[in-house]
PDB file of C-alpha atoms in Angstrom:
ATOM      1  CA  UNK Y  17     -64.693   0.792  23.362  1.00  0.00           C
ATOM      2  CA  UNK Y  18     -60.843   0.834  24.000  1.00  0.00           C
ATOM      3  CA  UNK Y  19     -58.859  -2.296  23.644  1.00  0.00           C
ATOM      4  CA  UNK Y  20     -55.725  -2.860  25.702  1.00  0.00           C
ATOM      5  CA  UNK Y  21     -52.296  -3.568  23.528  1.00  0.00           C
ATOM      6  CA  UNK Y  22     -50.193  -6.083  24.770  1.00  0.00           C
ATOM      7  CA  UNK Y  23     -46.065  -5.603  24.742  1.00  0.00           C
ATOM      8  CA  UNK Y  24     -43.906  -8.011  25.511  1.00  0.00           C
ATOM      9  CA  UNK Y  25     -43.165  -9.447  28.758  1.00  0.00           C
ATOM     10  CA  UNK Y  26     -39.597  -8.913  30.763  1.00  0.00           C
ATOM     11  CA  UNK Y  27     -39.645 -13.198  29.782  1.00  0.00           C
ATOM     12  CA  UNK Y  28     -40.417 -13.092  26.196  1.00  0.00           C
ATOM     13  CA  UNK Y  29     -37.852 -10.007  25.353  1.00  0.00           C
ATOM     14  CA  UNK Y  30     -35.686 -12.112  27.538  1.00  0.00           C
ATOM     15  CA  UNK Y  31     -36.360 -15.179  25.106  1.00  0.00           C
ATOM     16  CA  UNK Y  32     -35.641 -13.205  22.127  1.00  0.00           C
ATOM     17  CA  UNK Y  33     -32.502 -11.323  22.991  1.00  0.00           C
ATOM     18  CA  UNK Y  34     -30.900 -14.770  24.125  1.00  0.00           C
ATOM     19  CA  UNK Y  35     -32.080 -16.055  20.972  1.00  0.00           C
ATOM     20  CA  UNK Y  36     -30.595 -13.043  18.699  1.00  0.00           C
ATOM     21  CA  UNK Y  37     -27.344 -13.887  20.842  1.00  0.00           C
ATOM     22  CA  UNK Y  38     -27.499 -17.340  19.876  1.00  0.00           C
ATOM     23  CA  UNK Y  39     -27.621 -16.747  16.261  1.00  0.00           C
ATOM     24  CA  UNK Y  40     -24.860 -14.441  16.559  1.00  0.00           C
ATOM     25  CA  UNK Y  41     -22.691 -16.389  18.347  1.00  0.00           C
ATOM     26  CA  UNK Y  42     -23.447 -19.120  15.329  1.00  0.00           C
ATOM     27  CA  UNK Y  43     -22.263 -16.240  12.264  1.00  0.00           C
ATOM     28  CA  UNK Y  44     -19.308 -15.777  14.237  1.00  0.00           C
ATOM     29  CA  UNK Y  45     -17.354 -17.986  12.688  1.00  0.00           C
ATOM     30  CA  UNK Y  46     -18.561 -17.751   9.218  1.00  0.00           C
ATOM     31  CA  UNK Y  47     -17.966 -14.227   9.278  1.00  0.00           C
ATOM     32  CA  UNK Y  48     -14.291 -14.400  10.543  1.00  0.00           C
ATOM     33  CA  UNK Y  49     -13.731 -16.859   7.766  1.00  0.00           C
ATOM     34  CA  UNK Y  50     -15.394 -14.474   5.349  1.00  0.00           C
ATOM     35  CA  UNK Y  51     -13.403 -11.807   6.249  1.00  0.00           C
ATOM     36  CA  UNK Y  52      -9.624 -13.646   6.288  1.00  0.00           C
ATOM     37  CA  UNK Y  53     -10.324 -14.777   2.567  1.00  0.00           C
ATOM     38  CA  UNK Y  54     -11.543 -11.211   1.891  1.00  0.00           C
ATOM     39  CA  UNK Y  55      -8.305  -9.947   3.117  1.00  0.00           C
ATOM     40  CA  UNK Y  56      -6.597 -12.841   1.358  1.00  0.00           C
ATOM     41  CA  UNK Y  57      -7.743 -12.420  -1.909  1.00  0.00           C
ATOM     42  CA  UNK Y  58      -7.219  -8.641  -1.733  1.00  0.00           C
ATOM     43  CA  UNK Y  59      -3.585  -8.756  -0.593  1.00  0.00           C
ATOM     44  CA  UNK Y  60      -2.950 -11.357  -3.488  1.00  0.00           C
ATOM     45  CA  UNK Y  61      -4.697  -9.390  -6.376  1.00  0.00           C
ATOM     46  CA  UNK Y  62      -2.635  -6.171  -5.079  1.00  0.00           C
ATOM     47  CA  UNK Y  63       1.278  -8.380  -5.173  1.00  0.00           C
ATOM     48  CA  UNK Y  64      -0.671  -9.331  -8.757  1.00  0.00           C
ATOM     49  CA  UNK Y  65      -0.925  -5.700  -9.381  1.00  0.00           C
ATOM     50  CA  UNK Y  66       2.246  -4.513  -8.123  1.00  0.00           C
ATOM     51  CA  UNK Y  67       4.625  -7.111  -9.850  1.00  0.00           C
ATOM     52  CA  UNK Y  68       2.691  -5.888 -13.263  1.00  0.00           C
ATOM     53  CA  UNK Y  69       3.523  -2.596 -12.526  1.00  0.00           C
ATOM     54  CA  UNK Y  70       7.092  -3.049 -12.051  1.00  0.00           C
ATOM     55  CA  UNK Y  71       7.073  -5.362 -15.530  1.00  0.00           C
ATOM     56  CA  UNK Y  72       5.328  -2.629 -17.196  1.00  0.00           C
ATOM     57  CA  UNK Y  73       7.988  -0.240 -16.017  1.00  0.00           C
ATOM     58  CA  UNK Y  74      11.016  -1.981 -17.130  1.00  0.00           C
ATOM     59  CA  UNK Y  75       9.110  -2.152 -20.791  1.00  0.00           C
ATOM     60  CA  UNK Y  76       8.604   1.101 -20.449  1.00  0.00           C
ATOM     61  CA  UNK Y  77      11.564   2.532 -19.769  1.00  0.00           C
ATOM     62  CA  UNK Y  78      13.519  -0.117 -21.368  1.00  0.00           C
ATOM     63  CA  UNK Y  79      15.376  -0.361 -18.062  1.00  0.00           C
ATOM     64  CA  UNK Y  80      16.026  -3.176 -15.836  1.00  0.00           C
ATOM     65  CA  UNK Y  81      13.645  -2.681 -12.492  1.00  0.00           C
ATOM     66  CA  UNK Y  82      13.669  -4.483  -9.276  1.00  0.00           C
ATOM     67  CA  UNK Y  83      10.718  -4.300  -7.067  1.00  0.00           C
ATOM     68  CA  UNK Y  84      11.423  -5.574  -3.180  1.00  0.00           C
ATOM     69  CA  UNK Y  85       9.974  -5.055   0.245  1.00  0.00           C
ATOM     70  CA  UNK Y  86      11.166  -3.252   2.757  1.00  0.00           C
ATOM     71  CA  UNK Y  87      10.030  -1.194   5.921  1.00  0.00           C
ATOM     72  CA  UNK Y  88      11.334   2.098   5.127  1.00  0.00           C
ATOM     73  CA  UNK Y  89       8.625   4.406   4.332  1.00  0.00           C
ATOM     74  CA  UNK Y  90      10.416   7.035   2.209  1.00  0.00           C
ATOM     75  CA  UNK Y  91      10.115   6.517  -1.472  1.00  0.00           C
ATOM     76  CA  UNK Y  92      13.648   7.855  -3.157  1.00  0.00           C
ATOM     77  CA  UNK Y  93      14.811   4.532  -4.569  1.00  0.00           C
ATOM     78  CA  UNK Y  94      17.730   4.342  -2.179  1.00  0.00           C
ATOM     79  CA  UNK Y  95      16.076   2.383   0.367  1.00  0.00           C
ATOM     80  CA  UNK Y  96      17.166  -1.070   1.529  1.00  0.00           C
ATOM     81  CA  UNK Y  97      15.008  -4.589   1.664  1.00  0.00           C
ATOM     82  CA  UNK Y  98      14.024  -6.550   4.207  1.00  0.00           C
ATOM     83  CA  UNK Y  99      12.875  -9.922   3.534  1.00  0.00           C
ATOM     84  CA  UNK Y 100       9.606  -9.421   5.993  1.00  0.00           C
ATOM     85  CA  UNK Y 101       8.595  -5.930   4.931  1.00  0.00           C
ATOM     86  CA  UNK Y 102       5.161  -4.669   4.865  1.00  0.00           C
ATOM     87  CA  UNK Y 103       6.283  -2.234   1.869  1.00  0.00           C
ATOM     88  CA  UNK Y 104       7.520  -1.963  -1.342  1.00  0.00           C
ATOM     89  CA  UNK Y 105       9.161  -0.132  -3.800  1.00  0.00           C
ATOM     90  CA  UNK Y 106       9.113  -0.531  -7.477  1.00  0.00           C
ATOM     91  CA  UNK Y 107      13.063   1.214  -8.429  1.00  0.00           C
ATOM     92  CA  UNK Y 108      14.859   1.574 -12.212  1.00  0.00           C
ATOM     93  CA  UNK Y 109      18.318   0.556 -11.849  1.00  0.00           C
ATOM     94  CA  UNK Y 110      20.842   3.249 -13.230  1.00  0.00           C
ATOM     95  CA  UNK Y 111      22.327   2.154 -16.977  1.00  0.00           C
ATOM     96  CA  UNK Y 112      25.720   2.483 -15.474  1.00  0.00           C
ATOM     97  CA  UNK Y 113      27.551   2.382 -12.229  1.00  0.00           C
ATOM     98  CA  UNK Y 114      26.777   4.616  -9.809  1.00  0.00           C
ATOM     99  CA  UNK Y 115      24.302   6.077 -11.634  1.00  0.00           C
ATOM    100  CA  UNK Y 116      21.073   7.941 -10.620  1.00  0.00           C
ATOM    101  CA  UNK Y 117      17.960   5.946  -9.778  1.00  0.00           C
ATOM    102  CA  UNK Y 118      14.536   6.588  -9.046  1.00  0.00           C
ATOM    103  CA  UNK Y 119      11.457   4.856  -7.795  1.00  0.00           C
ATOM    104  CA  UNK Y 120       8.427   4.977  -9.899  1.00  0.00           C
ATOM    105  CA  UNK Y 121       6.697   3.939  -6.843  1.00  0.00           C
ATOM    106  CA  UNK Y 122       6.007   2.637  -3.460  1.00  0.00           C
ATOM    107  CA  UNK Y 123       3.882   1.654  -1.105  1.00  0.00           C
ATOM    108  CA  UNK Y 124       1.784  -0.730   1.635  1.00  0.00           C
ATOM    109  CA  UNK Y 125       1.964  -4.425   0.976  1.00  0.00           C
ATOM    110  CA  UNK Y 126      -0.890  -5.397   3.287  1.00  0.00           C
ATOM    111  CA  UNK Y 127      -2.673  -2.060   3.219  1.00  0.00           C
ATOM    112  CA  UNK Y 128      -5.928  -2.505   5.258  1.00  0.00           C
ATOM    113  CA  UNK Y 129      -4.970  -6.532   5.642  1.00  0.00           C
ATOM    114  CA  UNK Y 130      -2.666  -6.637   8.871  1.00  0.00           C
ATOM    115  CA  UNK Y 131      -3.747 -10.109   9.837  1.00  0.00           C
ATOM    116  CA  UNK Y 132      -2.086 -11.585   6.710  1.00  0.00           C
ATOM    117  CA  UNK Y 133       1.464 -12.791   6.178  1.00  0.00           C
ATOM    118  CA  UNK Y 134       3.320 -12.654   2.596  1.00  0.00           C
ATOM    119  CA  UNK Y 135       6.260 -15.644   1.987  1.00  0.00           C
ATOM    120  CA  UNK Y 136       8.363 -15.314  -1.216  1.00  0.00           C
ATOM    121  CA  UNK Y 137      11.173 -13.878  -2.297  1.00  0.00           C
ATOM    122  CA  UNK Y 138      12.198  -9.846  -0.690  1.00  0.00           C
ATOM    123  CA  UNK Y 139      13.290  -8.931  -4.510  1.00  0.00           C
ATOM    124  CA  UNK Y 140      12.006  -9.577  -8.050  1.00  0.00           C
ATOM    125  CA  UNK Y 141      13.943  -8.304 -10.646  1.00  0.00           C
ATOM    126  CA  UNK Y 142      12.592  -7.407 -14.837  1.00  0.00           C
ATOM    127  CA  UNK Y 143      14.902  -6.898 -17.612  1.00  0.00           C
ATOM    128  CA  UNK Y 144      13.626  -4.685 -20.246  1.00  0.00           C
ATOM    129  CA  UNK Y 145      11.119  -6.867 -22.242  1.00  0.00           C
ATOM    130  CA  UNK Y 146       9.237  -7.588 -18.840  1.00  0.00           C
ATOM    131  CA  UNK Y 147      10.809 -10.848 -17.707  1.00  0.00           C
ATOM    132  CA  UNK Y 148      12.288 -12.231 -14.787  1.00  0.00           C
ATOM    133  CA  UNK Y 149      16.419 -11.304 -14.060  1.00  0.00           C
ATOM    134  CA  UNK Y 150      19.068 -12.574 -11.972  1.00  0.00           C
ATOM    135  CA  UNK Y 151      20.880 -10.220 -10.289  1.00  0.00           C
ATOM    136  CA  UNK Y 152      23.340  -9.949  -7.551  1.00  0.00           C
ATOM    137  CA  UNK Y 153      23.074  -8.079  -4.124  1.00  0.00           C
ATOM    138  CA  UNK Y 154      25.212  -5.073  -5.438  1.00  0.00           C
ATOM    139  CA  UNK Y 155      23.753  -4.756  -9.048  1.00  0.00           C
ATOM    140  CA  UNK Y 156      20.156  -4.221  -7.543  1.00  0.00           C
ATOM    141  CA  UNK Y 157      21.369  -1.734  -4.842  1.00  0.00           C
ATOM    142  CA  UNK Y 158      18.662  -3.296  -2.239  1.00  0.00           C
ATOM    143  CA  UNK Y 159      20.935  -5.512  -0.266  1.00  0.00           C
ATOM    144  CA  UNK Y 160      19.768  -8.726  -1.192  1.00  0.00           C
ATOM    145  CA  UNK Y 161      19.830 -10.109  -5.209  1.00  0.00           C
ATOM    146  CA  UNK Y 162      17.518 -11.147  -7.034  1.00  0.00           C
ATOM    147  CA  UNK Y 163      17.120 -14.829  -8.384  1.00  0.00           C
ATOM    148  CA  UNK Y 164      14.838 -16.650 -10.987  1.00  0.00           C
ATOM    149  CA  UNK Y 165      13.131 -18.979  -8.568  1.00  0.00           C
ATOM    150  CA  UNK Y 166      12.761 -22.913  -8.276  1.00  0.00           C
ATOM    151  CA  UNK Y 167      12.345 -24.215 -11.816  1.00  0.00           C
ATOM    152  CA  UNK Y 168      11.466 -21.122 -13.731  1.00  0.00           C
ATOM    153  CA  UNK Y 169       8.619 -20.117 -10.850  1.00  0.00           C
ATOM    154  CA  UNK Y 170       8.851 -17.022  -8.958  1.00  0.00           C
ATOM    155  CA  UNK Y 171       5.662 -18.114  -6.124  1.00  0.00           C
ATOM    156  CA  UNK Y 172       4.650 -15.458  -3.798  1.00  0.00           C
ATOM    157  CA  UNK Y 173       2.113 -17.477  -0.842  1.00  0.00           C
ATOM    158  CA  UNK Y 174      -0.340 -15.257   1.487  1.00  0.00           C
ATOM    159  CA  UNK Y 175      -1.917 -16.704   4.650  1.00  0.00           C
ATOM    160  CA  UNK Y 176      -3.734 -15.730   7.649  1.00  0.00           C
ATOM    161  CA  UNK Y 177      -1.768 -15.153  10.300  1.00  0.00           C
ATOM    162  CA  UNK Y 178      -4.807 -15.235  13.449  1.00  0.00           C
ATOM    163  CA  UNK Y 179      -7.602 -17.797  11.702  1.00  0.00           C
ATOM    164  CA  UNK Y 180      -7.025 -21.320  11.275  1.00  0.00           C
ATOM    165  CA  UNK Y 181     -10.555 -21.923   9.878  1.00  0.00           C
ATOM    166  CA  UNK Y 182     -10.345 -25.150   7.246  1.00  0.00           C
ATOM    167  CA  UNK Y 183     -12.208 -22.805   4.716  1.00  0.00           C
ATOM    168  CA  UNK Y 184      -9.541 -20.405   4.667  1.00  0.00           C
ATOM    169  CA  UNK Y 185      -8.432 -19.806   0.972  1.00  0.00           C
ATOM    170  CA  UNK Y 186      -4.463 -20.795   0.439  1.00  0.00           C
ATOM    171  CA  UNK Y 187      -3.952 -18.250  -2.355  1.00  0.00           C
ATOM    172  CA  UNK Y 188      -0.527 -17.614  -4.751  1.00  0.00           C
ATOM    173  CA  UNK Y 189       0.955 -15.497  -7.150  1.00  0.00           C
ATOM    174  CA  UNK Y 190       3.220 -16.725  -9.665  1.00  0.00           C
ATOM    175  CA  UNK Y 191       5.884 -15.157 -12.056  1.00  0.00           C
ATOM    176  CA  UNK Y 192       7.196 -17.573 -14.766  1.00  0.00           C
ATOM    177  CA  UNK Y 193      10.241 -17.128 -16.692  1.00  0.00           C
ATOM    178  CA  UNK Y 194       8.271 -16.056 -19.922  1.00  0.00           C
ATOM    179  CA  UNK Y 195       6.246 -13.461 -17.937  1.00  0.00           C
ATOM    180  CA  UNK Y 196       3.260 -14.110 -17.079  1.00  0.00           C
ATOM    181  CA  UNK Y 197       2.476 -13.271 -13.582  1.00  0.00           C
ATOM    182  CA  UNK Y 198      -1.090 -14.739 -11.765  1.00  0.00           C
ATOM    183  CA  UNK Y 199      -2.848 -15.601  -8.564  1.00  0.00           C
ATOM    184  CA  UNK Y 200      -4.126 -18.961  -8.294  1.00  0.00           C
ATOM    185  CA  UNK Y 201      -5.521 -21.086  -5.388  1.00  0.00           C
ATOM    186  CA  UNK Y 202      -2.962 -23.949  -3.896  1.00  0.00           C
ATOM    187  CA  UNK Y 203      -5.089 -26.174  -3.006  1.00  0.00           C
ATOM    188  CA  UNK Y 204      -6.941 -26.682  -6.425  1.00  0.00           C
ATOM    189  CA  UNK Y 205      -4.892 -27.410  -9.513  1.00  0.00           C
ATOM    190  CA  UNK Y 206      -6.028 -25.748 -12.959  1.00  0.00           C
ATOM    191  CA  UNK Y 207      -7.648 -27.434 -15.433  1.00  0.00           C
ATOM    192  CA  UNK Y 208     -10.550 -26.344 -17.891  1.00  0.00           C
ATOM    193  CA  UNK Y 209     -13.047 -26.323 -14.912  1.00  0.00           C
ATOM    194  CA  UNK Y 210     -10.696 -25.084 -12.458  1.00  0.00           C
ATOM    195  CA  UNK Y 211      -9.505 -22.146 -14.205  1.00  0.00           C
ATOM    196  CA  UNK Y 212      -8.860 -20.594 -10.445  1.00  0.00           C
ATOM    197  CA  UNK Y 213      -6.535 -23.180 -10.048  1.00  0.00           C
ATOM    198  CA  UNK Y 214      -2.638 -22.976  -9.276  1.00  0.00           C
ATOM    199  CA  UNK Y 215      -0.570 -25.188 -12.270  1.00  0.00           C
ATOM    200  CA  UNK Y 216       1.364 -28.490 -11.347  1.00  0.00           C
ATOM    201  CA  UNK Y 217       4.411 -27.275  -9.231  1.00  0.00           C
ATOM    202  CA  UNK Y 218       6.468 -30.720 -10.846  1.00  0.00           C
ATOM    203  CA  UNK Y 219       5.180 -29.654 -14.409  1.00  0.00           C
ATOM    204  CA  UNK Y 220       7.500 -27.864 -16.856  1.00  0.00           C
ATOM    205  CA  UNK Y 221       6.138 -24.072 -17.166  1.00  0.00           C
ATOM    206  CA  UNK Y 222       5.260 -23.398 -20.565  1.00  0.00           C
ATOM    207  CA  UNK Y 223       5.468 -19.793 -20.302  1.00  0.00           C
TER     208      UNK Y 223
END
């Protein structure tokens, strides 16, 4: 004997698409959230990066190096910075006046992260064993010099620039006069459990 199979009814697929909407609707948010820290925390580790390339390089080379943003996309070492650039270029300064330079190299600052915003200085310069250099406008060659920062910190800050979710991460990278660059979170302060942490801004740096 056959037995009849029973599908859904137009009301019961009804029932369940409105309730797969519902749940979506409900991730939304989450998932935007998700996603800005993502980008967040993947624009900060690359300024990381980037500024220990262009310390590496002035070792290196025993050479004094500037790395800036700008919005030129060529990659010669002649181009100029702009203080909200999406690029950058990492560029050895010539020994001598009017001397040749060169860029070691260049590229997107918020490759595949358009939605976040970078705040900080256009132009960090090294001297030769890897630390942070002041510089004027015409001894860098980028248009704009290069300073030290506010008691011995050089702070780059990234934010979102469409969510305003309270989650969002508020995420920094810091250069210190002795060095050492790293990305910390603002809104925590390090300690021995918060080892994510960003240091106290009134504190004396220690390196």
């Amino acid at each position: 004997m056959l037995t009849r199979q029973r599908g859904l009814t137009l009301i019961e697929l009804m029932v369940v698409v409105a309730i797969i909407g519902l749940l979506t609707a409900l991730a939304m948010p989450g998932m935007r959230t998700w996603s800005a820290n993502a980008q967040l925390r993947s624009t900060a580790a690359a300024m990381q990066t980037n500024l220990k390339q262009a310390q590496a390089e002035a070792v290196r080379s025993f050479r004094q190096v500037v790395f800036f943003r700008t919005n030129e996309t060529t990659c010669t070492g002649a181009e100029q910075a702009a203080a909200s650039g999406t690029r950058f270029v990492i560029k050895v300064l010539p020994l001598t006046t009017g001397g040749a330079v060169s860029a070691t190299q260049c590229g997107n600052l918020l490759d595949s992260a358009p939605t976040i915003a970078v705040t900080g200085p256009t132009a960090v310069c090294f001297n030769a064993n890897g630390r942070p250099l002041a510089l004027t406008n015409t001894q860098t060659g980028v248009g704009v010099a290069c300073t030290t920062g506010t008691s011995g910190r050089i702070i780059y800050g990234m934010d979102s620039t469409t969510a305003n979710e309270a989650n969002l991460k508020k995420l920094q990278v810091w250069l210190t006069l002795g060095g050492t660059v790293r990305m910390c979170e603002k809104t925590r302060k390090v300690s021995a459990s918060v080892p994510d942490g960003c240091p106290d801004i009134n504190q004396t740096p220690t390196s």
